[in-house]
Short mmCIF file of C-alpha atoms in Angstrom, two decimals:
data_model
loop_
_atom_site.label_atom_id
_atom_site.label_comp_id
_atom_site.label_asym_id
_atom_site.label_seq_id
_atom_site.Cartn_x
_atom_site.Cartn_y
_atom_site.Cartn_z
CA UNK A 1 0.00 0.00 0.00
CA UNK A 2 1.00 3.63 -0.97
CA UNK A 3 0.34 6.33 1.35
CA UNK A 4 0.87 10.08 0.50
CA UNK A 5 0.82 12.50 3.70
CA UNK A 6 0.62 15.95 3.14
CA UNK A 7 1.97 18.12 6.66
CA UNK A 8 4.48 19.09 9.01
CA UNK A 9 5.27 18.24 12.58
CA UNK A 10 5.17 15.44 15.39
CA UNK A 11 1.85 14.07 13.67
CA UNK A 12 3.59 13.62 10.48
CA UNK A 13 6.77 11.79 11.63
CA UNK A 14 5.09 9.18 13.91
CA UNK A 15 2.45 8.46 11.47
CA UNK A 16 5.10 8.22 8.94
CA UNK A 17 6.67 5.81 11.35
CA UNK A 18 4.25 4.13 11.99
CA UNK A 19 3.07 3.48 8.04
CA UNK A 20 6.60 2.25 7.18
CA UNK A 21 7.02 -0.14 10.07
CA UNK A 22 3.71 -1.74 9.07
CA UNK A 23 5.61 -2.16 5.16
CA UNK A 24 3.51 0.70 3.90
CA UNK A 25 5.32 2.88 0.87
CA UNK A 26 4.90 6.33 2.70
CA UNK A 27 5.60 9.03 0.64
CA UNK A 28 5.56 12.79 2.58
CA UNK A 29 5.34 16.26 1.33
CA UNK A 30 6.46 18.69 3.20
CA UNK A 31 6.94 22.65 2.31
CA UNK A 32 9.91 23.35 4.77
CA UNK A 33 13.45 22.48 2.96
CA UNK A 34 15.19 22.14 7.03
CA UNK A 35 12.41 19.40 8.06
CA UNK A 36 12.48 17.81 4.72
CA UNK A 37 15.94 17.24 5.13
CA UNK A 38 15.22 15.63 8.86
CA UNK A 39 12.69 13.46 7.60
CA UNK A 40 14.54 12.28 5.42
CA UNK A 41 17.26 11.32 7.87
CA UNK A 42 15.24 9.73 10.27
CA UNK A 43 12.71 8.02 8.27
CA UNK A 44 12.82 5.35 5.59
CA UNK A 45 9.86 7.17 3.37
CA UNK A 46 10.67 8.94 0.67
CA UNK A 47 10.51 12.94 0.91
CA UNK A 48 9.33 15.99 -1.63
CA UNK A 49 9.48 19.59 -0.70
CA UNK A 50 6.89 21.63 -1.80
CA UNK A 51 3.44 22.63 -1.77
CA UNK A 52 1.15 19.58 -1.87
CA UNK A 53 -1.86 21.94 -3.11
CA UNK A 54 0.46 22.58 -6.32
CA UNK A 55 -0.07 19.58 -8.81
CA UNK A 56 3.44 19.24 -10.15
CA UNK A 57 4.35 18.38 -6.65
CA UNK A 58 1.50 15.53 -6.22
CA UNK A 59 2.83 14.46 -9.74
CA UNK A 60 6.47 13.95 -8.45
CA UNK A 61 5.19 12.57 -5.22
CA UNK A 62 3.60 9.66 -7.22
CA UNK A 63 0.19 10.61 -6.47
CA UNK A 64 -0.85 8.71 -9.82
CA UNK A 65 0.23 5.34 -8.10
CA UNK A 66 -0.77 6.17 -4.59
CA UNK A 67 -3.62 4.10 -2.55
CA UNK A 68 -4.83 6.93 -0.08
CA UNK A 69 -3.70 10.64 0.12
CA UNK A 70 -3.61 11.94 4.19
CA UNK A 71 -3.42 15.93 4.20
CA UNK A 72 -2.65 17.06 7.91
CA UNK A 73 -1.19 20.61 7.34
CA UNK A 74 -2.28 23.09 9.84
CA UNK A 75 -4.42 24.96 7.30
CA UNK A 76 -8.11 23.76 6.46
CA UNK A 77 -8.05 24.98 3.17
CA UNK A 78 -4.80 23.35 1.94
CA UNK A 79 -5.87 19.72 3.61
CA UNK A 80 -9.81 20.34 1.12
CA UNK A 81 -7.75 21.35 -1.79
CA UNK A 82 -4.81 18.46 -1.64
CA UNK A 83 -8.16 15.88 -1.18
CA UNK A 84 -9.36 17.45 -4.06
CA UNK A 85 -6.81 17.25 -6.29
CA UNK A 86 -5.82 14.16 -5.55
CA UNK A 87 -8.86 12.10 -6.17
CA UNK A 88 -10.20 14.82 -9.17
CA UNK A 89 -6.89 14.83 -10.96
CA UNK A 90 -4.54 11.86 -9.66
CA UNK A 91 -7.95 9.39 -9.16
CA UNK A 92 -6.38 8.42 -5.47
CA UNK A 93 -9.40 5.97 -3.93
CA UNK A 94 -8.97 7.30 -0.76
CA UNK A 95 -8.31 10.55 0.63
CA UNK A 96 -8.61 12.19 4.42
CA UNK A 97 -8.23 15.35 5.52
CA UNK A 98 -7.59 17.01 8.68
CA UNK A 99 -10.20 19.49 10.00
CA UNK A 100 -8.26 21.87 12.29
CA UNK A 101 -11.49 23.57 12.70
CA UNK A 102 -13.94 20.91 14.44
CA UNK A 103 -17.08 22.62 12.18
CA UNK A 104 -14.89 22.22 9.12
CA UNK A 105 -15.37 18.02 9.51
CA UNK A 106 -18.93 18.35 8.56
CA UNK A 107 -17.97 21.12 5.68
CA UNK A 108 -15.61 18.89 3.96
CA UNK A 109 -18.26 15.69 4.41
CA UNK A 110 -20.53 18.10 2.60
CA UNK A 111 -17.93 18.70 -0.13
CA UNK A 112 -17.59 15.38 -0.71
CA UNK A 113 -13.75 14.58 1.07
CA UNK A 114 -13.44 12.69 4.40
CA UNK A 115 -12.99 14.89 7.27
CA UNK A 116 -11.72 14.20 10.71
CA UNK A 117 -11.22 16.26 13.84
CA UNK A 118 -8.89 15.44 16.61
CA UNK A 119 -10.49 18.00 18.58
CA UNK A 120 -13.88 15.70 17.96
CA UNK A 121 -11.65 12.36 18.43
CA UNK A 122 -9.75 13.41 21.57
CA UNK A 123 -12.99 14.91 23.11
CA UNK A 124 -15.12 12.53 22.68
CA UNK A 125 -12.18 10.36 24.41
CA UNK A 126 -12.10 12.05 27.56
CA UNK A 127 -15.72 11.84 27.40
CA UNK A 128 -15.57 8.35 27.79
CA UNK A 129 -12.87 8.10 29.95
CA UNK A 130 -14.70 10.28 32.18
CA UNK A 131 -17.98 8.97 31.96
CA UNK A 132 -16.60 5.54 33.23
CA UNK A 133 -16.32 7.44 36.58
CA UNK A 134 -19.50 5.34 37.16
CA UNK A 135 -16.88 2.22 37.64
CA UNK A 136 -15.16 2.71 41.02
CA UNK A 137 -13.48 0.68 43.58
CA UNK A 138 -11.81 -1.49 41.70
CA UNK A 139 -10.16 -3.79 43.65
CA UNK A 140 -8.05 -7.06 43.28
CA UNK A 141 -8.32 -9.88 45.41
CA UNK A 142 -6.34 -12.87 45.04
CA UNK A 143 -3.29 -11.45 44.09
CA UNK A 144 -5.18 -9.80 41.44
CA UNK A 145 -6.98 -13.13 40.11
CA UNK A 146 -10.22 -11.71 40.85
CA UNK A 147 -11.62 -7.70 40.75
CA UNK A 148 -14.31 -6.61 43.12
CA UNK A 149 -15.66 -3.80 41.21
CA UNK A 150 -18.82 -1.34 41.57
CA UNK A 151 -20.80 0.54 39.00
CA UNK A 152 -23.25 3.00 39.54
CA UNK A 153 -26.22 1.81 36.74
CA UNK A 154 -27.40 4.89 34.66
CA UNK A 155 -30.57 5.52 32.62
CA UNK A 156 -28.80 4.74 29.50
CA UNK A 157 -27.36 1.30 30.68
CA UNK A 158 -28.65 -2.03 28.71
CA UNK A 159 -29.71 -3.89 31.96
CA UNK A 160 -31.81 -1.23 33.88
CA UNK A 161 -35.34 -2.57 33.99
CA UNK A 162 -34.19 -6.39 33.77
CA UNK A 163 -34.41 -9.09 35.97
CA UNK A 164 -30.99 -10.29 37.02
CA UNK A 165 -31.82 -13.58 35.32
CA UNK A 166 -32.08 -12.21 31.80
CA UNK A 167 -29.19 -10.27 31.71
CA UNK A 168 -26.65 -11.88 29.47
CA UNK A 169 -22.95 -12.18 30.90
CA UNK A 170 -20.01 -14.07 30.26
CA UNK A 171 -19.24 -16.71 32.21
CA UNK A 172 -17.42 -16.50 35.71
CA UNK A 173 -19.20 -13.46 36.30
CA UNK A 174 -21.06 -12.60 39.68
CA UNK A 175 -23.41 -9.48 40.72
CA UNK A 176 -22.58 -10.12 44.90
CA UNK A 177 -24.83 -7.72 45.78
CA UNK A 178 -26.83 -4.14 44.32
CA UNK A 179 -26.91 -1.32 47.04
CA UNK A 180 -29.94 0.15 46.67
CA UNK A 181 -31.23 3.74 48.44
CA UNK A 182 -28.04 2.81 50.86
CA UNK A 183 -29.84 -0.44 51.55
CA UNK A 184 -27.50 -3.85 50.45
CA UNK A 185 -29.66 -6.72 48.14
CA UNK A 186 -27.98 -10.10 47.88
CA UNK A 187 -30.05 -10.53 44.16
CA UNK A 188 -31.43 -13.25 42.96
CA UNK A 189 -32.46 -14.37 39.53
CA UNK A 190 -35.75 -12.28 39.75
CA UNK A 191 -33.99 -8.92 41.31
CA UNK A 192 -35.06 -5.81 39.00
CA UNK A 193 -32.09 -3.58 38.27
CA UNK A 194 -33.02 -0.40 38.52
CA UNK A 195 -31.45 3.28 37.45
CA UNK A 196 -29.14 4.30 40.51
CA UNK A 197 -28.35 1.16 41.76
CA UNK A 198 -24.85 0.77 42.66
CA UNK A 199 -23.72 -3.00 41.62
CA UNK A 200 -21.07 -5.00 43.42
CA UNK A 201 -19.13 -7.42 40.57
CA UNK A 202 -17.24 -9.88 41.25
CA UNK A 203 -15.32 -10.74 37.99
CA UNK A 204 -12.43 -12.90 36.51
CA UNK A 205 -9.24 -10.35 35.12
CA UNK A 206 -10.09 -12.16 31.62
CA UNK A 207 -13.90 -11.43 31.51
CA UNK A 208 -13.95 -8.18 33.28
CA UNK A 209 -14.17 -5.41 30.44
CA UNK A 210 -16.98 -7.69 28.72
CA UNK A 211 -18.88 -7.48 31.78
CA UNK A 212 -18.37 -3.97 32.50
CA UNK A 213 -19.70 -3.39 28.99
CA UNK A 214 -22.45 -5.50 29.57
CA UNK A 215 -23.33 -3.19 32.18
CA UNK A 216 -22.28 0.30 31.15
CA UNK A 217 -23.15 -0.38 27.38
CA UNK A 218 -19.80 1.30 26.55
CA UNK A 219 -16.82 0.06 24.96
CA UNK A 220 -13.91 -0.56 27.68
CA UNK B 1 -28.20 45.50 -13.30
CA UNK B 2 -29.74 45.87 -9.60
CA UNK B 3 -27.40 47.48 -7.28
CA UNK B 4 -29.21 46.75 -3.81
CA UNK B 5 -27.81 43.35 -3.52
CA UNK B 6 -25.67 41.54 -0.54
CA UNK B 7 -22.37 40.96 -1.12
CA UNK B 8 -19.68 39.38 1.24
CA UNK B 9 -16.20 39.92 -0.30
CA UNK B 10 -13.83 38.01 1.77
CA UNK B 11 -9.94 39.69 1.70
CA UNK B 12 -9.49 43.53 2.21
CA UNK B 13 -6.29 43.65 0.40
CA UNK B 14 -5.59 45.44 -2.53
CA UNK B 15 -8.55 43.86 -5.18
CA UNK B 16 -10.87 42.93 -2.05
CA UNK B 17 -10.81 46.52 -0.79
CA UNK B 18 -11.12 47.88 -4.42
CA UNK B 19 -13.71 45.85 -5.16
CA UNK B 20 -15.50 46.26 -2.06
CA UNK B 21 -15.24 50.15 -2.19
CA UNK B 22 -16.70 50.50 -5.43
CA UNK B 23 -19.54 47.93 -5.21
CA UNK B 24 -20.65 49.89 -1.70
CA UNK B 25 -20.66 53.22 -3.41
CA UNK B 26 -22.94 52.13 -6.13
CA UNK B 27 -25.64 51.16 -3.75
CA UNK B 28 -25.09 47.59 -2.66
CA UNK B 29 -24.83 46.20 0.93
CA UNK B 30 -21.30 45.09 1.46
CA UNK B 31 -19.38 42.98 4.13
CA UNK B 32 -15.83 42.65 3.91
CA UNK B 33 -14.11 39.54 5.80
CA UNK B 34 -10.64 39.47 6.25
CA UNK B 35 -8.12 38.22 9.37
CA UNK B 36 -6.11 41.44 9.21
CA UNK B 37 -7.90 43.71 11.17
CA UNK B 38 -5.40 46.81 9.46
CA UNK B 39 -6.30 46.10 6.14
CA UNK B 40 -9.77 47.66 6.52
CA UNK B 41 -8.01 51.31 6.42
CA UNK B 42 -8.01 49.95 2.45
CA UNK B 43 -11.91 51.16 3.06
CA UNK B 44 -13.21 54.33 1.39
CA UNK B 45 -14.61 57.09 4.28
CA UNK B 46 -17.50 56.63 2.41
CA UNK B 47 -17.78 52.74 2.50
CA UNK B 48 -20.91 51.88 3.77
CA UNK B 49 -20.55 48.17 4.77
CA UNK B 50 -19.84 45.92 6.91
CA UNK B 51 -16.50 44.83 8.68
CA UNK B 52 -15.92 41.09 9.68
CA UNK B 53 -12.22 40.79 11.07
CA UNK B 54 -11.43 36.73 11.01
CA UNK B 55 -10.64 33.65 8.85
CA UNK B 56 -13.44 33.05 6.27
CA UNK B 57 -12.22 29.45 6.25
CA UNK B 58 -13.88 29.11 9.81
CA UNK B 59 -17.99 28.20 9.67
CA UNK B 60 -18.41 30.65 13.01
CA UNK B 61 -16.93 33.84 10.76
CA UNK B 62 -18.71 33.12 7.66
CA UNK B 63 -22.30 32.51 9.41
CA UNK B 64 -21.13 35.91 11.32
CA UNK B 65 -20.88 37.75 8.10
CA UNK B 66 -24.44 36.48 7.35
CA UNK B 67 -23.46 34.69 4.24
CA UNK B 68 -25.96 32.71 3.85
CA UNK B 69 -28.60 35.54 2.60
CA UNK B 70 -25.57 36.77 0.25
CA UNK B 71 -26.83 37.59 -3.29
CA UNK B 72 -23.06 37.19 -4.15
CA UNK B 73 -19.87 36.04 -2.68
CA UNK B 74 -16.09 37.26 -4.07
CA UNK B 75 -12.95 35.77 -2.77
CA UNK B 76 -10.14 37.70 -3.25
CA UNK B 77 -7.51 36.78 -0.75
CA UNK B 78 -3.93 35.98 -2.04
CA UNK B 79 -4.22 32.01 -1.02
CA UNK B 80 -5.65 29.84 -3.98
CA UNK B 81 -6.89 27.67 -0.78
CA UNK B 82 -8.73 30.06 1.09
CA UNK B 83 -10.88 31.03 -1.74
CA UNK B 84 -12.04 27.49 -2.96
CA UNK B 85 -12.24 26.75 0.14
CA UNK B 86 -14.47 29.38 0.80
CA UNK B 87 -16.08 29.48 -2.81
CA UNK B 88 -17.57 25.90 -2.50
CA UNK B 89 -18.62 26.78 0.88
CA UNK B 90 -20.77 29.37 -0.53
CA UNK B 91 -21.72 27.58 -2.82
CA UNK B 92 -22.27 24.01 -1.28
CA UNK B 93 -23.51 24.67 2.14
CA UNK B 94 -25.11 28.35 2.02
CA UNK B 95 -26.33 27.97 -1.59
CA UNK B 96 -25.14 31.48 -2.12
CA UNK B 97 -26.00 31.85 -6.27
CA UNK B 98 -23.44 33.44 -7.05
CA UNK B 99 -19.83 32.80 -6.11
CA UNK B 100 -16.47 34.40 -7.61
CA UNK B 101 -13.11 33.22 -6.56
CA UNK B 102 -9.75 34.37 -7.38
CA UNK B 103 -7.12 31.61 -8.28
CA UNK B 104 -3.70 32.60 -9.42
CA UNK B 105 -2.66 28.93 -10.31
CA UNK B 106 -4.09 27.95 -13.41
CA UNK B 107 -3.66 24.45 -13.40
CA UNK B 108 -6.06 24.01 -10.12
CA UNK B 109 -8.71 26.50 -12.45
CA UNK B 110 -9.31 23.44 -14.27
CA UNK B 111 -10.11 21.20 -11.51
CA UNK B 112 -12.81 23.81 -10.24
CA UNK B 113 -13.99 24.71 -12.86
CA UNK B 114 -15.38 21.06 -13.20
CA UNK B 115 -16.29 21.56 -9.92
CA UNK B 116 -18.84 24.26 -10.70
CA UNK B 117 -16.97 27.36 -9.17
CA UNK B 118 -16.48 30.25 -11.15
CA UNK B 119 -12.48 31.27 -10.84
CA UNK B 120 -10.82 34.16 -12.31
CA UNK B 121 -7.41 33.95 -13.25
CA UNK B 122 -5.07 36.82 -12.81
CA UNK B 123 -2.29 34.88 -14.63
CA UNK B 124 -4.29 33.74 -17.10
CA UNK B 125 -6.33 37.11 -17.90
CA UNK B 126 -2.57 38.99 -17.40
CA UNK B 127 -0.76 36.68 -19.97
CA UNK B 128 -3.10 37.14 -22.56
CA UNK B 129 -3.04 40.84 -22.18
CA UNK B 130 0.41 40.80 -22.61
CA UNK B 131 0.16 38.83 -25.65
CA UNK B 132 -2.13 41.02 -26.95
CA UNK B 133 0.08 44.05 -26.69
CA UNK B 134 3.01 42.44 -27.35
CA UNK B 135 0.95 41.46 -30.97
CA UNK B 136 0.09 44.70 -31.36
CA UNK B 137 2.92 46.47 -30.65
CA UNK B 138 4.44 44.34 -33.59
CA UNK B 139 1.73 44.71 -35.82
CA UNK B 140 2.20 48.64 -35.35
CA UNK B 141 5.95 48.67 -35.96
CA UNK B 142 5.56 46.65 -39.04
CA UNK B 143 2.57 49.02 -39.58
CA UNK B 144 5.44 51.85 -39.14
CA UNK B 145 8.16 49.88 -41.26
CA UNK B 146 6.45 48.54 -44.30
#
């Protein structure tokens, strides 16, 4: 595979070294003669200087050849344009561009070139991390063989308004006991979980992020 | 031609400013976006319009300069980018019907042209001047020098 990155920076060199250990034919454009000459020293990919908006430049970078174009340049409008050019002119299959701008994502969906945010990624990342502030007291017991953990169910969880029984999870998985307005349940099969309840696991190292998600809904 | 209509010119530089002077003087409404707050001195004392100082390529600025009730749009800045960018914007998303961009680079003209946007050339319209004169100018000296 034949990638062509368009940009500048820290981004650009570990993606670049991350494409070439993988065997990927990375080729990078880069305006700056000083860090074209680094990246060339320190990578194995193959280096132009120039503006990869100016189509002599995606010519000599190969983009003819080239499986997917990546423009991460710090400017909007150069990543739409490079996309542009390079599936209009060069017919790459696949192009993505980076949308410094978060609202500019959307814009360049609408234009017809993938757009992605890292502003939207890493957000929506400490969302997640954060929102799994529901899972607390984790605790190993065993010399770590087994977790006692506790999560507080929320509207939006897959097993509020099911009876224990029904709820499907893996094996070697135990709910010891729900804490319910401060008042400990020992459920059984026919126990109700409700929104609010706080929920005592006890779960194997191996099968405890597919219970979490069975009980969070959330990807671990 | 009407000359009440609402036109957002983005870049106050030399053409933008030009441009933007002359089209407010002869009745129209005018805003005038550009990320160099100094360049609106460019403005005529008797511009009329409005100012928007930041980066057209931004959704927040353009909605700011109300472009999506523009009769017109003009981008005139010196990057290629910006005004494509902003062009198919226009365009695309605000269905502005009318949309003028300024691309120096000839060989991306094509591409947007296919596109749909409507690019003038300053290279293109400058060579062919030139070649025009420079004809001329011959055909007068052979004129001179039977």
């Amino acid at each position: 595979m034949k990638v062509l990155i368009v940009g500048s920076g820290k981004t650009l060199y570990f993606l670049s070294r991350n494409f070439s250990a993988r065997g990927y034919q990375v080729v990078i454009i880069n305006r700056n003669p000083e860090e074209c000459i680094q990246l060339s020293r320190q990578l194995t990919a193959t280096v132009v200087c120039g503006d990869g908006s100016d189509d002599d430049i995606l010519k000599d970078a190969g983009a003819m050849g080239a499986d997917a174009v990546l423009a991460i340049t710090p400017n909007d409008q150069d990543n739409l344009v490079i996309c542009q050019l390079a599936s209009r002119k060069f017919s790459v299959p696949r192009t993505m561009a980076l949308a410094n701008d978060p609202d500019n994502a959307e814009v360049f969906e609408k234009l017809g070139v993938s757009g992605f945010s890292t502003t939207h990624i890493v957000g929506s990342l400490i969302e997640q991390r954060a929102s799994l502030e529901q899972i607390t007291n984790l605790l190993p017991v065993g010399e770590g063989r087994v977790n006692v953990t506790e999560i507080v169910l929320t509207g939006d969880s897959p097993v509020v308004g099911k009876l224990l029984k029904d709820i499907d999870l893996p094996e070697n998985a135990l709910v010891a006991v729900v804490i319910r307005d401060k008042k400990p349940i020992i459920p059984r099969g026919a126990t109700v979980m409700l929104a609010g309840d706080r929920v005592v696991l006890i779960t194997l190292p191996e099968n405890h992020g597919p219970v979490l998600k069975a009980f969070t809904g959330e990807r671990l | 031609m009407k000359n009440n209509r609402y036109i957002v010119i983005v870049g106050c530089g030399r053409l933008g400013s030009h441009l933007a002077n002359h089209l407010s003087r002869s009745g129209n409404s005018v805003v005038v976006i550009d990320k160099n707050e100094p360049t609106f001195k460019d403005l005529s004392p008797d511009f009329s319009g409005f100012r928007v100082h930041g980066d057209a390529t931004q959704m927040a600025v353009l909605k700011e300069a109300k472009v999506n009730q523009a009769d017109i749009l003009i981008a005139t800045t010196h990057e290629d980018n910006v005004n494509l960018m902003v062009a198919q914007v226009a365009q695309g998303i605000f269905r502005v019907p009318h949309v003028l961009a300024r691309v120096f680079d000839p060989k991306r003209m094509e591409v947007y042209a296919q596109l749909g946007i409507d690019t003038i050339c300053p290279t293109s319209v400058a060579a062919e001047m030139f070649l025009q004169a420079v004809a001329n100018g011959a055909a007068g000296r052979r004129g001179a020098n039977p």
